[in-house]
PDB file of C-alpha atoms in Angstrom:
ATOM      1  CA  SER J   1     145.624  76.538  73.691  1.00 75.00           C
ATOM      2  CA  ALA J   2     147.607  74.852  70.928  1.00 84.00           C
ATOM      3  CA  VAL J   3     151.191  75.395  69.863  1.00 90.00           C
ATOM      4  CA  ILE J   4     151.642  75.386  66.112  1.00 94.00           C
ATOM      5  CA  SER J   5     154.842  75.279  64.114  1.00 96.00           C
ATOM      6  CA  GLN J   6     155.290  75.743  60.392  1.00 97.00           C
ATOM      7  CA  LYS J   7     158.083  74.897  57.994  1.00 97.00           C
ATOM      8  CA  PRO J   8     159.625  76.634  56.205  1.00 97.00           C
ATOM      9  CA  SER J   9     159.329  80.010  57.886  1.00 96.00           C
ATOM     10  CA  ARG J  10     160.116  81.722  54.600  1.00 96.00           C
ATOM     11  CA  ASP J  11     161.187  80.864  51.086  1.00 97.00           C
ATOM     12  CA  ILE J  12     161.960  82.487  47.790  1.00 97.00           C
ATOM     13  CA  CYS J  13     160.830  80.435  44.823  1.00 97.00           C
ATOM     14  CA  GLN J  14     160.900  80.715  41.065  1.00 97.00           C
ATOM     15  CA  ARG J  15     157.702  80.936  39.090  1.00 97.00           C
ATOM     16  CA  GLY J  16     156.403  77.625  37.824  1.00 97.00           C
ATOM     17  CA  THR J  17     157.719  75.649  40.779  1.00 97.00           C
ATOM     18  CA  SER J  18     155.811  74.271  43.770  1.00 98.00           C
ATOM     19  CA  LEU J  19     156.331  74.622  47.498  1.00 98.00           C
ATOM     20  CA  THR J  20     154.957  72.429  50.256  1.00 98.00           C
ATOM     21  CA  ILE J  21     154.354  74.011  53.638  1.00 98.00           C
ATOM     22  CA  GLN J  22     154.160  71.847  56.730  1.00 98.00           C
ATOM     23  CA  CYS J  23     152.084  72.491  59.805  1.00 97.00           C
ATOM     24  CA  GLN J  24     152.611  70.623  63.067  1.00 97.00           C
ATOM     25  CA  VAL J  25     150.421  70.939  66.177  1.00 95.00           C
ATOM     26  CA  ASP J  26     151.348  69.869  69.684  1.00 94.00           C
ATOM     27  CA  SER J  27     147.963  68.266  70.314  1.00 91.00           C
ATOM     28  CA  GLN J  28     145.351  66.357  68.372  1.00 91.00           C
ATOM     29  CA  VAL J  29     142.853  68.613  66.655  1.00 90.00           C
ATOM     30  CA  THR J  30     139.884  67.880  64.475  1.00 87.00           C
ATOM     31  CA  MET J  31     139.865  70.907  62.236  1.00 89.00           C
ATOM     32  CA  MET J  32     142.845  72.596  60.656  1.00 93.00           C
ATOM     33  CA  PHE J  33     142.673  75.639  58.435  1.00 95.00           C
ATOM     34  CA  TRP J  34     144.934  77.246  55.878  1.00 97.00           C
ATOM     35  CA  TYR J  35     144.874  80.996  55.357  1.00 96.00           C
ATOM     36  CA  ARG J  36     146.606  83.420  53.047  1.00 96.00           C
ATOM     37  CA  GLN J  37     147.595  86.936  54.002  1.00 92.00           C
ATOM     38  CA  GLN J  38     148.632  88.936  50.979  1.00 87.00           C
ATOM     39  CA  PRO J  39     150.679  92.125  51.436  1.00 80.00           C
ATOM     40  CA  GLY J  40     148.522  94.815  53.004  1.00 76.00           C
ATOM     41  CA  GLN J  41     145.494  92.553  53.069  1.00 81.00           C
ATOM     42  CA  SER J  42     143.566  90.646  55.683  1.00 85.00           C
ATOM     43  CA  LEU J  43     143.547  86.902  56.179  1.00 92.00           C
ATOM     44  CA  THR J  44     141.632  84.874  53.634  1.00 93.00           C
ATOM     45  CA  LEU J  45     140.601  81.303  54.295  1.00 94.00           C
ATOM     46  CA  ILE J  46     141.898  78.930  51.635  1.00 96.00           C
ATOM     47  CA  ALA J  47     140.510  75.647  52.893  1.00 95.00           C
ATOM     48  CA  THR J  48     139.484  73.583  55.881  1.00 93.00           C
ATOM     49  CA  ALA J  49     141.227  70.248  56.383  1.00 92.00           C
ATOM     50  CA  ASN J  50     139.718  67.487  58.462  1.00 86.00           C
ATOM     51  CA  GLN J  51     141.572  64.256  59.063  1.00 82.00           C
ATOM     52  CA  GLY J  52     140.296  61.404  56.957  1.00 80.00           C
ATOM     53  CA  SER J  53     138.404  63.485  54.450  1.00 81.00           C
ATOM     54  CA  GLU J  54     139.167  65.750  51.533  1.00 86.00           C
ATOM     55  CA  ALA J  55     139.768  69.395  52.249  1.00 92.00           C
ATOM     56  CA  THR J  56     136.958  71.854  51.721  1.00 93.00           C
ATOM     57  CA  TYR J  57     138.015  74.811  49.600  1.00 95.00           C
ATOM     58  CA  GLU J  58     136.655  78.314  49.730  1.00 93.00           C
ATOM     59  CA  SER J  59     135.446  80.166  46.691  1.00 92.00           C
ATOM     60  CA  GLY J  60     138.340  81.163  44.493  1.00 94.00           C
ATOM     61  CA  PHE J  61     140.657  78.382  45.647  1.00 96.00           C
ATOM     62  CA  VAL J  62     140.987  75.001  43.945  1.00 96.00           C
ATOM     63  CA  ILE J  63     142.602  71.714  44.831  1.00 96.00           C
ATOM     64  CA  ASP J  64     144.832  71.640  41.768  1.00 97.00           C
ATOM     65  CA  LYS J  65     146.468  74.885  42.821  1.00 97.00           C
ATOM     66  CA  PHE J  66     146.497  74.294  46.586  1.00 97.00           C
ATOM     67  CA  PRO J  67     146.513  70.566  47.311  1.00 96.00           C
ATOM     68  CA  ILE J  68     146.266  69.774  51.006  1.00 96.00           C
ATOM     69  CA  SER J  69     147.101  66.670  52.947  1.00 94.00           C
ATOM     70  CA  ARG J  70     145.890  65.783  56.433  1.00 94.00           C
ATOM     71  CA  PRO J  71     147.374  62.396  57.280  1.00 92.00           C
ATOM     72  CA  ASN J  72     146.712  62.536  61.030  1.00 92.00           C
ATOM     73  CA  LEU J  73     145.307  64.709  63.801  1.00 92.00           C
ATOM     74  CA  THR J  74     148.480  66.740  64.394  1.00 94.00           C
ATOM     75  CA  PHE J  75     149.828  67.416  60.912  1.00 95.00           C
ATOM     76  CA  SER J  76     148.876  68.978  57.608  1.00 96.00           C
ATOM     77  CA  THR J  77     150.575  70.215  54.473  1.00 97.00           C
ATOM     78  CA  LEU J  78     149.619  72.851  51.940  1.00 97.00           C
ATOM     79  CA  THR J  79     151.253  72.873  48.523  1.00 98.00           C
ATOM     80  CA  VAL J  80     151.300  75.989  46.397  1.00 98.00           C
ATOM     81  CA  SER J  81     151.567  74.654  42.855  1.00 98.00           C
ATOM     82  CA  ASN J  82     152.840  76.207  39.651  1.00 97.00           C
ATOM     83  CA  MET J  83     153.627  79.409  41.472  1.00 97.00           C
ATOM     84  CA  SER J  84     153.391  82.902  40.041  1.00 97.00           C
ATOM     85  CA  PRO J  85     154.361  86.234  41.619  1.00 95.00           C
ATOM     86  CA  GLU J  86     150.705  86.714  42.614  1.00 94.00           C
ATOM     87  CA  ASP J  87     151.152  83.815  45.048  1.00 96.00           C
ATOM     88  CA  SER J  88     153.635  85.848  47.070  1.00 96.00           C
ATOM     89  CA  SER J  89     152.011  85.944  50.461  1.00 96.00           C
ATOM     90  CA  ILE J  90     152.127  84.721  54.028  1.00 95.00           C
ATOM     91  CA  TYR J  91     150.492  81.340  54.434  1.00 97.00           C
ATOM     92  CA  LEU J  92     149.154  80.509  57.869  1.00 97.00           C
ATOM     93  CA  CYS J  93     148.061  77.307  59.464  1.00 97.00           C
ATOM     94  CA  SER J  94     145.366  77.474  62.107  1.00 95.00           C
ATOM     95  CA  VAL J  95     143.608  75.022  64.392  1.00 93.00           C
ATOM     96  CA  ASP J  96     140.488  74.924  66.475  1.00 86.00           C
ATOM     97  CA  SER J  97     140.835  74.493  70.193  1.00 81.00           C
ATOM     98  CA  ARG J  98     137.788  74.043  72.319  1.00 76.00           C
ATOM     99  CA  ALA J  99     137.644  76.188  75.437  1.00 61.00           C
ATOM    100  CA  SER J 100     134.714  75.743  77.817  1.00 61.00           C
ATOM    101  CA  GLY J 101     132.512  74.439  75.025  1.00 68.00           C
ATOM    102  CA  ASP J 102     133.357  77.108  72.479  1.00 74.00           C
ATOM    103  CA  TYR J 103     135.950  77.041  69.741  1.00 79.00           C
ATOM    104  CA  GLU J 104     138.914  79.355  69.598  1.00 85.00           C
ATOM    105  CA  GLN J 105     141.314  79.428  66.697  1.00 89.00           C
ATOM    106  CA  TYR J 106     145.053  79.564  67.113  1.00 91.00           C
ATOM    107  CA  PHE J 107     147.533  80.451  64.431  1.00 94.00           C
ATOM    108  CA  GLY J 108     150.979  79.327  63.475  1.00 94.00           C
ATOM    109  CA  PRO J 109     153.831  81.757  62.814  1.00 94.00           C
ATOM    110  CA  GLY J 110     153.239  81.693  59.066  1.00 95.00           C
ATOM    111  CA  THR J 111     155.332  80.953  56.005  1.00 97.00           C
ATOM    112  CA  ARG J 112     156.434  83.993  54.044  1.00 96.00           C
ATOM    113  CA  LEU J 113     156.585  83.071  50.377  1.00 97.00           C
ATOM    114  CA  THR J 114     158.130  85.243  47.693  1.00 97.00           C
ATOM    115  CA  VAL J 115     157.799  84.163  44.079  1.00 97.00           C
ATOM    116  CA  THR J 116     160.169  85.694  41.573  1.00 96.00           C
TER     117      THR J 116
ATOM    118  CA  ALA W   1     128.826  83.929  54.503  1.00 76.00           C
ATOM    119  CA  GLN W   2     129.828  86.417  57.116  1.00 81.00           C
ATOM    120  CA  SER W   3     131.771  89.612  56.437  1.00 89.00           C
ATOM    121  CA  VAL W   4     133.661  91.980  58.709  1.00 94.00           C
ATOM    122  CA  SER W   5     134.340  95.694  58.325  1.00 94.00           C
ATOM    123  CA  GLN W   6     137.064  97.620  60.075  1.00 94.00           C
ATOM    124  CA  HIS W   7     137.556 101.299  59.430  1.00 86.00           C
ATOM    125  CA  ASN W   8     140.469 103.699  59.837  1.00 78.00           C
ATOM    126  CA  HIS W   9     143.078 101.256  58.723  1.00 86.00           C
ATOM    127  CA  HIS W  10     145.962 103.387  59.973  1.00 92.00           C
ATOM    128  CA  VAL W  11     145.773 104.875  63.459  1.00 96.00           C
ATOM    129  CA  ILE W  12     148.538 106.966  64.984  1.00 97.00           C
ATOM    130  CA  LEU W  13     148.297 108.162  68.551  1.00 96.00           C
ATOM    131  CA  SER W  14     150.433 109.180  71.483  1.00 97.00           C
ATOM    132  CA  GLU W  15     151.075 107.197  74.621  1.00 96.00           C
ATOM    133  CA  ALA W  16     148.338 107.554  77.246  1.00 96.00           C
ATOM    134  CA  ALA W  17     145.748 108.373  74.598  1.00 97.00           C
ATOM    135  CA  SER W  18     142.595 106.310  74.416  1.00 97.00           C
ATOM    136  CA  LEU W  19     142.073 103.856  71.591  1.00 97.00           C
ATOM    137  CA  GLU W  20     138.853 102.658  70.025  1.00 96.00           C
ATOM    138  CA  LEU W  21     138.735 100.462  66.937  1.00 97.00           C
ATOM    139  CA  GLY W  22     135.446  99.822  65.245  1.00 96.00           C
ATOM    140  CA  CYS W  23     134.275  96.463  63.971  1.00 97.00           C
ATOM    141  CA  ASN W  24     130.999  95.729  62.231  1.00 96.00           C
ATOM    142  CA  TYR W  25     129.932  92.379  60.898  1.00 94.00           C
ATOM    143  CA  SER W  26     127.170  90.876  58.859  1.00 91.00           C
ATOM    144  CA  TYR W  27     125.888  87.383  59.480  1.00 85.00           C
ATOM    145  CA  GLY W  28     122.415  86.012  59.943  1.00 78.00           C
ATOM    146  CA  GLY W  29     123.134  83.382  62.559  1.00 81.00           C
ATOM    147  CA  THR W  30     124.794  83.016  65.924  1.00 83.00           C
ATOM    148  CA  VAL W  31     128.332  84.356  65.929  1.00 85.00           C
ATOM    149  CA  ASN W  32     131.401  84.230  68.061  1.00 91.00           C
ATOM    150  CA  LEU W  33     133.495  87.383  67.975  1.00 94.00           C
ATOM    151  CA  PHE W  34     137.220  87.846  68.358  1.00 95.00           C
ATOM    152  CA  TRP W  35     139.952  90.401  68.300  1.00 97.00           C
ATOM    153  CA  TYR W  36     143.416  89.236  67.323  1.00 96.00           C
ATOM    154  CA  VAL W  37     146.639  91.208  67.583  1.00 95.00           C
ATOM    155  CA  GLN W  38     149.822  90.851  65.563  1.00 93.00           C
ATOM    156  CA  TYR W  39     152.842  92.586  67.064  1.00 93.00           C
ATOM    157  CA  PRO W  40     155.717  93.437  64.710  1.00 89.00           C
ATOM    158  CA  GLY W  41     157.528  90.267  63.719  1.00 85.00           C
ATOM    159  CA  GLN W  42     155.214  88.023  65.715  1.00 88.00           C
ATOM    160  CA  HIS W  43     152.314  85.798  64.821  1.00 86.00           C
ATOM    161  CA  LEU W  44     148.641  86.343  65.442  1.00 91.00           C
ATOM    162  CA  GLN W  45     147.560  86.171  69.062  1.00 92.00           C
ATOM    163  CA  LEU W  46     144.083  86.083  70.517  1.00 92.00           C
ATOM    164  CA  LEU W  47     143.390  89.339  72.350  1.00 94.00           C
ATOM    165  CA  LEU W  48     139.849  88.692  73.516  1.00 93.00           C
ATOM    166  CA  LYS W  49     136.692  86.857  72.587  1.00 92.00           C
ATOM    167  CA  TYR W  50     132.938  86.940  72.973  1.00 93.00           C
ATOM    168  CA  PHE W  51     130.809  83.814  72.937  1.00 91.00           C
ATOM    169  CA  SER W  52     127.800  84.676  75.090  1.00 88.00           C
ATOM    170  CA  GLY W  53     126.800  86.391  78.327  1.00 91.00           C
ATOM    171  CA  ASP W  54     128.098  89.777  79.395  1.00 93.00           C
ATOM    172  CA  PRO W  55     128.542  91.808  76.200  1.00 94.00           C
ATOM    173  CA  LEU W  56     131.467  93.682  77.694  1.00 96.00           C
ATOM    174  CA  VAL W  57     134.482  91.419  77.585  1.00 95.00           C
ATOM    175  CA  LYS W  58     137.934  92.024  78.936  1.00 94.00           C
ATOM    176  CA  GLY W  59     141.072  90.689  77.360  1.00 92.00           C
ATOM    177  CA  ILE W  60     144.771  90.786  77.926  1.00 90.00           C
ATOM    178  CA  LYS W  61     146.856  93.940  78.365  1.00 93.00           C
ATOM    179  CA  GLY W  62     143.956  96.141  79.451  1.00 95.00           C
ATOM    180  CA  PHE W  63     141.888  95.758  76.291  1.00 97.00           C
ATOM    181  CA  GLU W  64     138.143  95.384  76.322  1.00 97.00           C
ATOM    182  CA  ALA W  65     135.446  95.051  73.694  1.00 97.00           C
ATOM    183  CA  GLU W  66     131.716  95.538  73.697  1.00 96.00           C
ATOM    184  CA  PHE W  67     129.279  93.467  71.682  1.00 95.00           C
ATOM    185  CA  ILE W  68     126.237  95.452  70.610  1.00 94.00           C
ATOM    186  CA  LYS W  69     123.925  93.010  68.907  1.00 91.00           C
ATOM    187  CA  SER W  70     121.534  95.637  67.549  1.00 92.00           C
ATOM    188  CA  LYS W  71     124.406  97.378  65.793  1.00 94.00           C
ATOM    189  CA  PHE W  72     126.259  94.216  64.724  1.00 94.00           C
ATOM    190  CA  SER W  73     129.331  95.724  66.299  1.00 95.00           C
ATOM    191  CA  PHE W  74     132.210  94.552  68.447  1.00 97.00           C
ATOM    192  CA  ASN W  75     134.401  97.572  69.079  1.00 97.00           C
ATOM    193  CA  LEU W  76     137.763  97.308  70.798  1.00 97.00           C
ATOM    194  CA  ARG W  77     138.892  99.834  73.401  1.00 97.00           C
ATOM    195  CA  LYS W  78     141.819 100.649  75.617  1.00 97.00           C
ATOM    196  CA  PRO W  79     141.689 103.698  77.895  1.00 97.00           C
ATOM    197  CA  SER W  80     145.413 104.448  77.847  1.00 97.00           C
ATOM    198  CA  VAL W  81     147.744 102.979  75.250  1.00 97.00           C
ATOM    199  CA  GLN W  82     151.426 102.263  75.576  1.00 97.00           C
ATOM    200  CA  TRP W  83     154.175 102.221  72.999  1.00 96.00           C
ATOM    201  CA  SER W  84     154.118  98.406  73.223  1.00 96.00           C
ATOM    202  CA  ASP W  85     150.562  98.403  71.851  1.00 97.00           C
ATOM    203  CA  THR W  86     151.945  99.217  68.412  1.00 97.00           C
ATOM    204  CA  ALA W  87     150.583  96.363  66.332  1.00 96.00           C
ATOM    205  CA  GLU W  88     148.010  95.327  63.790  1.00 94.00           C
ATOM    206  CA  TYR W  89     144.593  94.487  65.186  1.00 96.00           C
ATOM    207  CA  PHE W  90     142.129  92.209  63.438  1.00 96.00           C
ATOM    208  CA  CYS W  91     138.473  91.722  64.204  1.00 96.00           C
ATOM    209  CA  ALA W  92     137.135  88.270  63.344  1.00 95.00           C
ATOM    210  CA  VAL W  93     133.723  86.661  63.281  1.00 94.00           C
ATOM    211  CA  ARG W  94     133.098  82.945  63.456  1.00 90.00           C
ATOM    212  CA  GLY W  95     129.994  81.539  61.922  1.00 84.00           C
ATOM    213  CA  ASN W  96     129.263  78.215  60.282  1.00 80.00           C
ATOM    214  CA  ASN W  97     132.650  76.895  61.443  1.00 79.00           C
ATOM    215  CA  ARG W  98     134.455  79.597  59.496  1.00 84.00           C
ATOM    216  CA  LEU W  99     136.429  82.521  60.834  1.00 89.00           C
ATOM    217  CA  ALA W 100     136.233  85.651  58.702  1.00 91.00           C
ATOM    218  CA  PHE W 101     138.602  88.566  59.285  1.00 93.00           C
ATOM    219  CA  GLY W 102     138.365  92.271  58.784  1.00 94.00           C
ATOM    220  CA  LYS W 103     141.110  94.124  56.933  1.00 91.00           C
ATOM    221  CA  GLY W 104     142.828  95.102  60.168  1.00 94.00           C
ATOM    222  CA  ASN W 105     143.882  98.314  61.878  1.00 95.00           C
ATOM    223  CA  GLN W 106     147.534  99.268  61.865  1.00 95.00           C
ATOM    224  CA  VAL W 107     148.036 101.085  65.175  1.00 97.00           C
ATOM    225  CA  VAL W 108     151.192 103.063  65.858  1.00 97.00           C
ATOM    226  CA  VAL W 109     151.734 104.490  69.334  1.00 97.00           C
ATOM    227  CA  ILE W 110     154.241 107.315  69.536  1.00 96.00           C
ATOM    228  CA  PRO W 111     156.222 107.501  72.778  1.00 91.00           C
TER     229      PRO W 111
END
């Protein structure tokens, strides 16, 4: 398994500002993922981040709004840009960990973002 | 892309009752199937998983799930729940290197 930490754990931000969320893993991983969990909703994949290449965004998410960095195999950041109240959500970092040839995904504790 | 359906979003039951949560998915290729649990105030944890082999898989805390390929289902069961099983349960399907989640079941166990 992998141990994942995220910073900050929560924040309250004003609309129009940006917030960068950090994700740190205790082991080297190839694939890292960023999810959003809006109030009362399920988890939605924002993008997949592989080290050394640009992130791959899912439909409905764009790089200008959610720029991602992946400078090495244990770290990634997600920035929520030009925030609006609709961006209020929990943002989760996730990584793949291979177990007996198959991939499991582990999740960080999440960053609870409130935009006012 | 794959999709996952979970029904009965809110489930309330008494201790010692049996629990079954339904999960149906749609995806044309080979899938891996998961149930995750999120206890109040905690982060997502892997409850159990199916990759291949025996379609009846056992996870932590007495949970089990059965993969029925013909029905595209992966239902979660526990014969006798405890108050500590109060949590949100998410079914997830991995295909094409992407993990898709259902909307979750909020389970409340009354002592």
